[in-house]
Structure formats: structure tokens, C-alpha cells
mmCIF file of C-alpha atoms in Angstrom:
data_model
loop_
_atom_site.group_PDB
_atom_site.id
_atom_site.type_symbol
_atom_site.label_atom_id
_atom_site.label_comp_id
_atom_site.label_asym_id
_atom_site.label_seq_id
_atom_site.Cartn_x
_atom_site.Cartn_y
_atom_site.Cartn_z
ATOM 1 C CA VAL A 1 88.548 97.331 116.780
ATOM 2 C CA LEU A 2 90.291 95.437 113.989
ATOM 3 C CA PHE A 3 93.632 95.641 112.275
ATOM 4 C CA ARG A 4 93.301 93.030 109.494
ATOM 5 C CA SER A 5 91.118 93.391 106.402
ATOM 6 C CA ASN A 6 92.259 90.529 104.121
ATOM 7 C CA ILE A 7 90.017 88.018 105.893
ATOM 8 C CA GLY A 8 86.661 89.750 105.554
ATOM 9 C CA LEU A 9 86.994 92.114 108.503
ATOM 10 C CA VAL A 10 86.851 95.905 108.334
ATOM 11 C CA ASP A 11 89.829 97.907 109.638
ATOM 12 C CA ASP A 12 89.261 100.117 112.699
ATOM 13 C CA HIS A 13 85.669 99.015 113.059
ATOM 14 C CA ALA A 14 83.582 98.061 116.104
ATOM 15 C CA TYR A 15 81.704 94.759 116.160
ATOM 16 C CA SER A 16 79.290 93.405 118.784
ATOM 17 C CA ILE A 17 79.590 90.080 120.603
ATOM 18 C CA LEU A 18 76.162 88.421 120.575
ATOM 19 C CA ASP A 19 76.937 85.067 122.143
ATOM 20 C CA ILE A 20 79.728 82.821 123.461
ATOM 21 C CA LYS A 21 79.489 79.031 123.322
ATOM 22 C CA GLU A 22 81.739 76.079 124.165
ATOM 23 C CA ILE A 23 80.812 72.829 122.406
ATOM 24 C CA ASN A 24 83.013 69.737 122.346
ATOM 25 C CA ARG A 25 85.802 71.843 123.877
ATOM 26 C CA ILE A 26 85.563 74.336 121.002
ATOM 27 C CA LYS A 27 85.072 77.941 122.150
ATOM 28 C CA LEU A 28 83.185 80.094 119.660
ATOM 29 C CA LEU A 29 81.933 83.687 119.655
ATOM 30 C CA LYS A 30 79.017 84.955 117.618
ATOM 31 C CA ILE A 31 79.900 88.383 116.220
ATOM 32 C CA HIS A 32 77.768 90.996 114.490
ATOM 33 C CA ASN A 33 78.870 93.704 112.090
ATOM 34 C CA PRO A 34 76.363 96.578 112.547
ATOM 35 C CA TRP A 35 76.656 97.372 108.836
ATOM 36 C CA GLY A 36 74.817 94.145 108.091
ATOM 37 C CA HIS A 37 77.521 92.758 105.775
ATOM 38 C CA PHE A 38 81.309 92.203 105.552
ATOM 39 C CA GLU A 39 81.861 88.972 107.474
ATOM 40 C CA TRP A 40 84.798 86.900 108.693
ATOM 41 C CA ASN A 41 85.813 84.384 106.012
ATOM 42 C CA GLY A 42 88.164 82.158 108.015
ATOM 43 C CA LYS A 43 87.534 79.029 110.086
ATOM 44 C CA TRP A 44 83.912 78.680 111.282
ATOM 45 C CA SER A 45 82.759 81.365 108.859
ATOM 46 C CA ASP A 46 79.590 80.846 106.821
ATOM 47 C CA ASN A 47 81.671 79.567 103.906
ATOM 48 C CA ASP A 48 83.698 77.071 105.956
ATOM 49 C CA GLN A 49 82.791 73.686 104.440
ATOM 50 C CA ILE A 50 85.025 71.661 106.791
ATOM 51 C CA SER A 51 84.300 72.763 110.376
ATOM 52 C CA TRP A 52 80.503 72.899 110.217
ATOM 53 C CA THR A 53 79.090 69.446 110.945
ATOM 54 C CA ASN A 54 75.346 68.822 111.126
ATOM 55 C CA GLU A 55 75.669 68.496 114.900
ATOM 56 C CA MET A 56 77.358 71.909 115.235
ATOM 57 C CA LYS A 57 74.851 73.530 112.887
ATOM 58 C CA ASP A 58 71.957 72.259 115.022
ATOM 59 C CA LYS A 59 73.492 73.253 118.343
ATOM 60 C CA LEU A 60 74.385 76.778 117.188
ATOM 61 C CA ASN A 61 71.332 77.334 114.970
ATOM 62 C CA PHE A 62 73.698 77.978 112.060
ATOM 63 C CA LYS A 63 72.369 80.021 109.125
ATOM 64 C CA ASN A 64 74.400 80.836 106.039
ATOM 65 C CA LYS A 65 73.234 84.401 105.431
ATOM 66 C CA ASN A 66 75.007 87.577 104.430
ATOM 67 C CA ASN A 67 73.596 89.515 107.387
ATOM 68 C CA GLY A 68 76.754 90.631 109.213
ATOM 69 C CA CYS A 69 76.577 87.773 111.778
ATOM 70 C CA PHE A 70 79.263 85.101 111.944
ATOM 71 C CA TRP A 71 80.965 82.650 114.299
ATOM 72 C CA ILE A 72 84.679 82.814 115.041
ATOM 73 C CA GLU A 73 86.898 80.609 117.181
ATOM 74 C CA TRP A 74 88.281 81.963 120.455
ATOM 75 C CA ASN A 75 91.934 82.116 119.350
ATOM 76 C CA ASP A 76 91.097 83.685 115.980
ATOM 77 C CA PHE A 77 89.070 86.347 117.748
ATOM 78 C CA PHE A 78 92.044 87.442 119.857
ATOM 79 C CA LYS A 79 94.378 87.326 116.846
ATOM 80 C CA ASN A 80 92.244 89.733 114.855
ATOM 81 C CA PHE A 81 90.704 92.091 117.429
ATOM 82 C CA ARG A 82 92.964 94.337 119.461
ATOM 83 C CA ASN A 83 90.491 95.980 121.897
ATOM 84 C CA LEU A 84 87.534 94.661 123.857
ATOM 85 C CA TYR A 85 85.069 97.122 125.395
ATOM 86 C CA ILE A 86 82.537 96.170 128.054
ATOM 87 C CA PHE A 87 79.443 98.357 128.169
ATOM 88 C CA LYS A 88 78.059 99.000 131.636
ATOM 89 C CA GLU A 89 74.483 100.228 131.541
ATOM 90 C CA LYS A 90 74.015 103.042 134.022
ATOM 91 C CA SER A 91 70.368 102.399 134.784
ATOM 92 C CA ASP A 92 70.512 104.414 138.007
ATOM 93 C CA GLU A 93 71.906 107.538 136.335
ATOM 94 C CA ASN A 94 70.502 110.325 134.201
ATOM 95 C CA LYS A 95 71.596 110.362 130.574
ATOM 96 C CA TYR A 96 72.001 113.539 128.544
ATOM 97 C CA ASN A 97 72.589 113.580 124.780
ATOM 98 C CA ILE A 98 74.418 116.269 122.832
ATOM 99 C CA SER A 99 74.588 116.197 119.047
ATOM 100 C CA GLY A 100 76.625 118.975 117.469
ATOM 101 C CA ASN A 101 78.269 120.173 114.291
ATOM 102 C CA TRP A 102 81.200 122.258 113.165
ATOM 103 C CA ILE A 103 79.600 124.497 110.542
ATOM 104 C CA GLU A 104 81.556 126.434 107.952
ATOM 105 C CA ASN A 105 82.029 130.123 108.848
ATOM 106 C CA LYS A 106 80.060 129.628 112.074
ATOM 107 C CA THR A 107 81.314 127.011 114.543
ATOM 108 C CA CYS A 108 84.619 125.629 113.248
ATOM 109 C CA GLY A 109 87.268 127.696 115.029
ATOM 110 C CA GLY A 110 89.903 124.966 115.452
ATOM 111 C CA ILE A 111 92.092 124.946 118.572
ATOM 112 C CA SER A 112 94.127 128.109 118.002
ATOM 113 C CA GLU A 113 93.250 131.799 117.816
ATOM 114 C CA ASN A 114 89.540 131.417 116.989
ATOM 115 C CA TRP A 115 88.957 128.541 119.390
ATOM 116 C CA ILE A 116 86.096 130.416 121.079
ATOM 117 C CA TYR A 117 83.949 129.975 117.927
ATOM 118 C CA ASN A 118 83.563 126.230 118.397
ATOM 119 C CA PRO A 119 80.392 124.699 119.873
ATOM 120 C CA LYS A 120 80.291 125.393 123.626
ATOM 121 C CA TYR A 121 78.130 123.801 126.313
ATOM 122 C CA LYS A 122 77.551 124.950 129.870
ATOM 123 C CA ILE A 123 76.714 122.416 132.598
ATOM 124 C CA THR A 124 74.976 123.792 135.672
ATOM 125 C CA PHE A 125 74.625 121.588 138.756
ATOM 126 C CA SER A 126 71.501 121.365 140.877
ATOM 127 C CA ASN A 127 73.572 120.409 143.907
ATOM 128 C CA ASN A 128 76.425 122.847 144.467
ATOM 129 C CA ASN A 129 79.232 122.315 146.975
ATOM 130 C CA GLU A 130 79.395 118.579 146.317
ATOM 131 C CA LYS A 131 81.791 116.264 144.532
ATOM 132 C CA ILE A 132 80.128 114.319 141.739
ATOM 133 C CA ASN A 133 81.175 112.041 138.915
ATOM 134 C CA LEU A 134 80.552 112.613 135.222
ATOM 135 C CA SER A 135 80.871 109.804 132.694
ATOM 136 C CA MET A 136 80.883 110.707 129.022
ATOM 137 C CA ASN A 137 81.120 109.011 125.661
ATOM 138 C CA LEU A 138 82.403 111.081 122.740
ATOM 139 C CA SER A 139 81.869 109.594 119.289
ATOM 140 C CA GLN A 140 81.971 110.352 115.591
ATOM 141 C CA LYS A 141 79.602 109.280 112.845
ATOM 142 C CA ASP A 142 80.818 106.170 111.046
ATOM 143 C CA THR A 143 81.158 107.250 107.401
ATOM 144 C CA ARG A 144 83.282 104.390 106.037
ATOM 145 C CA ILE A 145 80.272 102.579 104.623
ATOM 146 C CA ASN A 146 79.992 105.533 102.220
ATOM 147 C CA GLY A 147 83.653 105.310 101.255
ATOM 148 C CA ASN A 148 84.996 107.879 103.746
ATOM 149 C CA GLY A 149 87.485 106.102 105.979
ATOM 150 C CA ASN A 150 89.454 108.660 107.974
ATOM 151 C CA TRP A 151 88.465 109.804 111.447
ATOM 152 C CA LYS A 152 88.804 113.451 112.373
ATOM 153 C CA TYR A 153 90.997 114.645 115.251
ATOM 154 C CA ILE A 154 88.535 115.888 117.875
ATOM 155 C CA TYR A 155 89.581 117.787 121.005
ATOM 156 C CA LEU A 156 87.222 117.971 123.959
ATOM 157 C CA ASP A 157 88.192 120.492 126.622
ATOM 158 C CA ILE A 158 86.487 120.167 130.018
ATOM 159 C CA ILE A 159 86.750 123.581 131.665
ATOM 160 C CA GLN A 160 85.863 124.903 135.104
ATOM 161 C CA ASN A 161 86.354 128.575 135.985
ATOM 162 C CA THR A 162 85.568 130.090 139.379
ATOM 163 C CA LYS A 163 84.121 133.156 137.630
ATOM 164 C CA ASN A 164 81.521 130.890 135.975
ATOM 165 C CA ASP A 165 82.505 132.140 132.568
ATOM 166 C CA ILE A 166 84.451 130.861 129.593
ATOM 167 C CA LEU A 167 87.407 132.967 128.485
ATOM 168 C CA ARG A 168 88.240 133.811 124.891
ATOM 169 C CA SER A 169 91.762 132.449 124.981
ATOM 170 C CA ARG A 170 91.821 128.647 125.288
ATOM 171 C CA ASN A 171 94.922 128.606 127.480
ATOM 172 C CA SER A 172 93.461 131.223 129.841
ATOM 173 C CA ASN A 173 90.820 128.772 130.990
ATOM 174 C CA ASN A 174 91.169 126.222 133.761
ATOM 175 C CA ILE A 175 91.143 123.066 131.638
ATOM 176 C CA LEU A 176 90.456 120.149 133.963
ATOM 177 C CA LYS A 177 90.905 117.612 131.215
ATOM 178 C CA SER A 178 91.642 117.689 127.496
ATOM 179 C CA ILE A 179 90.628 114.636 125.455
ATOM 180 C CA VAL A 180 91.929 113.837 121.980
ATOM 181 C CA ILE A 181 90.082 111.311 119.834
ATOM 182 C CA ASN A 182 91.030 109.990 116.398
ATOM 183 C CA SER A 183 88.771 106.945 116.427
ATOM 184 C CA ARG A 184 85.114 105.958 116.460
ATOM 185 C CA ASN A 185 84.552 106.827 120.128
ATOM 186 C CA ILE A 186 86.160 107.282 123.508
ATOM 187 C CA SER A 187 84.909 107.025 127.088
ATOM 188 C CA ILE A 188 85.699 109.712 129.647
ATOM 189 C CA ASP A 189 85.358 109.645 133.417
ATOM 190 C CA ILE A 190 85.970 112.681 135.619
ATOM 191 C CA ASP A 191 85.239 113.765 139.198
ATOM 192 C CA ILE A 192 83.937 117.316 139.616
ATOM 193 C CA ASP A 193 83.961 119.590 142.664
ATOM 194 C CA THR A 194 80.813 121.631 142.018
ATOM 195 C CA SER A 195 81.821 124.267 144.599
ATOM 196 C CA LYS A 196 84.418 125.514 142.104
ATOM 197 C CA GLY A 197 81.894 126.582 139.493
ATOM 198 C CA ASN A 198 80.103 125.419 136.385
ATOM 199 C CA ILE A 199 81.584 123.098 133.786
ATOM 200 C CA TYR A 200 82.067 124.029 130.127
ATOM 201 C CA LEU A 201 82.530 121.512 127.329
ATOM 202 C CA VAL A 202 84.197 122.695 124.124
ATOM 203 C CA PRO A 203 84.631 120.149 121.322
ATOM 204 C CA SER A 204 87.023 121.318 118.602
ATOM 205 C CA LEU A 205 88.595 120.048 115.425
ATOM 206 C CA TRP A 206 92.330 120.458 114.958
ATOM 207 C CA GLU A 207 92.098 122.682 111.871
ATOM 208 C CA GLU A 208 90.162 125.925 111.757
ATOM 209 C CA GLY A 209 87.468 125.824 109.085
ATOM 210 C CA ARG A 210 87.095 122.059 108.969
ATOM 211 C CA THR A 211 83.525 120.792 109.255
ATOM 212 C CA GLY A 212 82.075 117.651 110.813
ATOM 213 C CA SER A 213 79.778 116.309 113.502
ATOM 214 C CA PHE A 214 80.045 114.670 116.917
ATOM 215 C CA TYR A 215 77.920 112.974 119.556
ATOM 216 C CA LEU A 216 78.388 113.311 123.292
ATOM 217 C CA ASP A 217 76.507 111.233 125.870
ATOM 218 C CA ILE A 218 76.776 112.328 129.521
ATOM 219 C CA PHE A 219 75.844 110.189 132.524
ATOM 220 C CA CYS A 220 75.356 111.540 136.040
ATOM 221 C CA LYS A 221 73.377 110.419 139.078
ATOM 222 C CA TYR A 222 72.400 114.041 139.754
ATOM 223 C CA ASN A 223 70.256 116.390 137.724
ATOM 224 C CA LEU A 224 72.127 118.629 135.299
ATOM 225 C CA GLU A 225 71.148 121.610 133.197
ATOM 226 C CA ILE A 226 73.010 121.664 129.880
ATOM 227 C CA ASN A 227 72.800 124.669 127.555
ATOM 228 C CA GLU A 228 74.595 125.466 124.337
ATOM 229 C CA LEU A 229 76.208 128.901 124.427
ATOM 230 C CA PRO A 230 75.813 131.233 121.426
ATOM 231 C CA ASN A 231 78.836 132.540 119.565
ATOM 232 C CA GLU A 232 79.364 136.240 120.055
#
């Protein structure tokens, strides 16, 4: 996630680290912009005519291409990136994907009076009376490449009611956790006591009537049944 744009980097944008090398006591990171363009233009960038010797080019397989890949020195990386996320692949867990939309006059109830008209998902557990862990990743579509730069405020309510039902009034429900996101994505980790009933996920936008889309990945070592609930 970046906070400077005058040196070829995109504000509030996620990049991937492809490689880390230390040569002649110089620590360098190879970074990739998933858009395929917009690259760092400082020291060790493709256009740096001073730092790149023939020896360094050979050792790092340097290629001057506008492909979104670039090298950046260790200290410059930490000056220009404010967050570092480490992805842990959960190979031993089941992964469930939810892709949803807030549709005009159908599923965009906001977080107030018509909250119940947002997308709603029911999670049923195959192993009741146990404590399990759910890991989730909530994300928004990156639209800045098309000139749209502002993220939407998304609320995700994680609800568990002993009556195994979701109540019309948002505040009448037992909200285990309420997540607010105004960025590209956020990771969520929560422990669930399945003896206390099913789980309901309700993603909402702040304003009623506003449209958009979201993606929700759920990881769990146990089998889950996830169903979208219809609006009444």
C-alpha cells in the first residue's frame, strides 16, 4: 500500500514482491505492479543510468521493459510502502468463494432502516457443538485503472442468533463482529462456537441505494454449507 505518487508509484495500491537479492552489500527487491505498467522511477528503476552496471544487469537478469516489474533498494522500499502483507496459503483448509453485488432497488439497503435488504449469506456447520475458526478475506474490485479511484465503505456484519434466524432490525441481532473496510481488502479471523447456532454474513454499503460489488473468500478446515438468502 503506497502513499507517494510523484515517483511512479500508484497511491493506495497493492504490489507483489517477486524476489529479494543482496549483491555487493546492496539489498534489492523485485516488485510487480499487477496492472502491468506504472513503475518506480527512482534509484535502480529501469531508467536509472547510473546504478545499473553490466555486472548487476547480468546477476539480476535486468530487462528494461514497461511491464510493471522493477527493482527498488531496501531503504527506498520502506520509505514508500507503509504496509507489508504476508500471504499464508491454507492448503489444508477448504476455501469458499462469494461474489456479490448491491443492485439498485433490490439489494442496496445501507446500514439503517432497510438493512435487511442487503445480500445475506447463511453458513451451516456440518459439525455442531464444536469451536471452529473462520478466516475470511473481504475485497473490492480495483477500478482505479479505469479512472475511478475511491473505495466504498463496506460493512460486514458477522451474526449468530440462537434462534437460527436473522432479524429485520440490524441492532436486534447478535453481531459477533462488525468489519468496516475502506480499502482494497481486509483479512478477518474469528472463532465460532457452533453450538450457539448458524452464522449469517451481511455485507452492506454505508448509504442506502448505492451500488457496487464485493468478493469474500472464506477458509475453514471443516465442511461448510453456504447459501444466499432471498430478500422478502
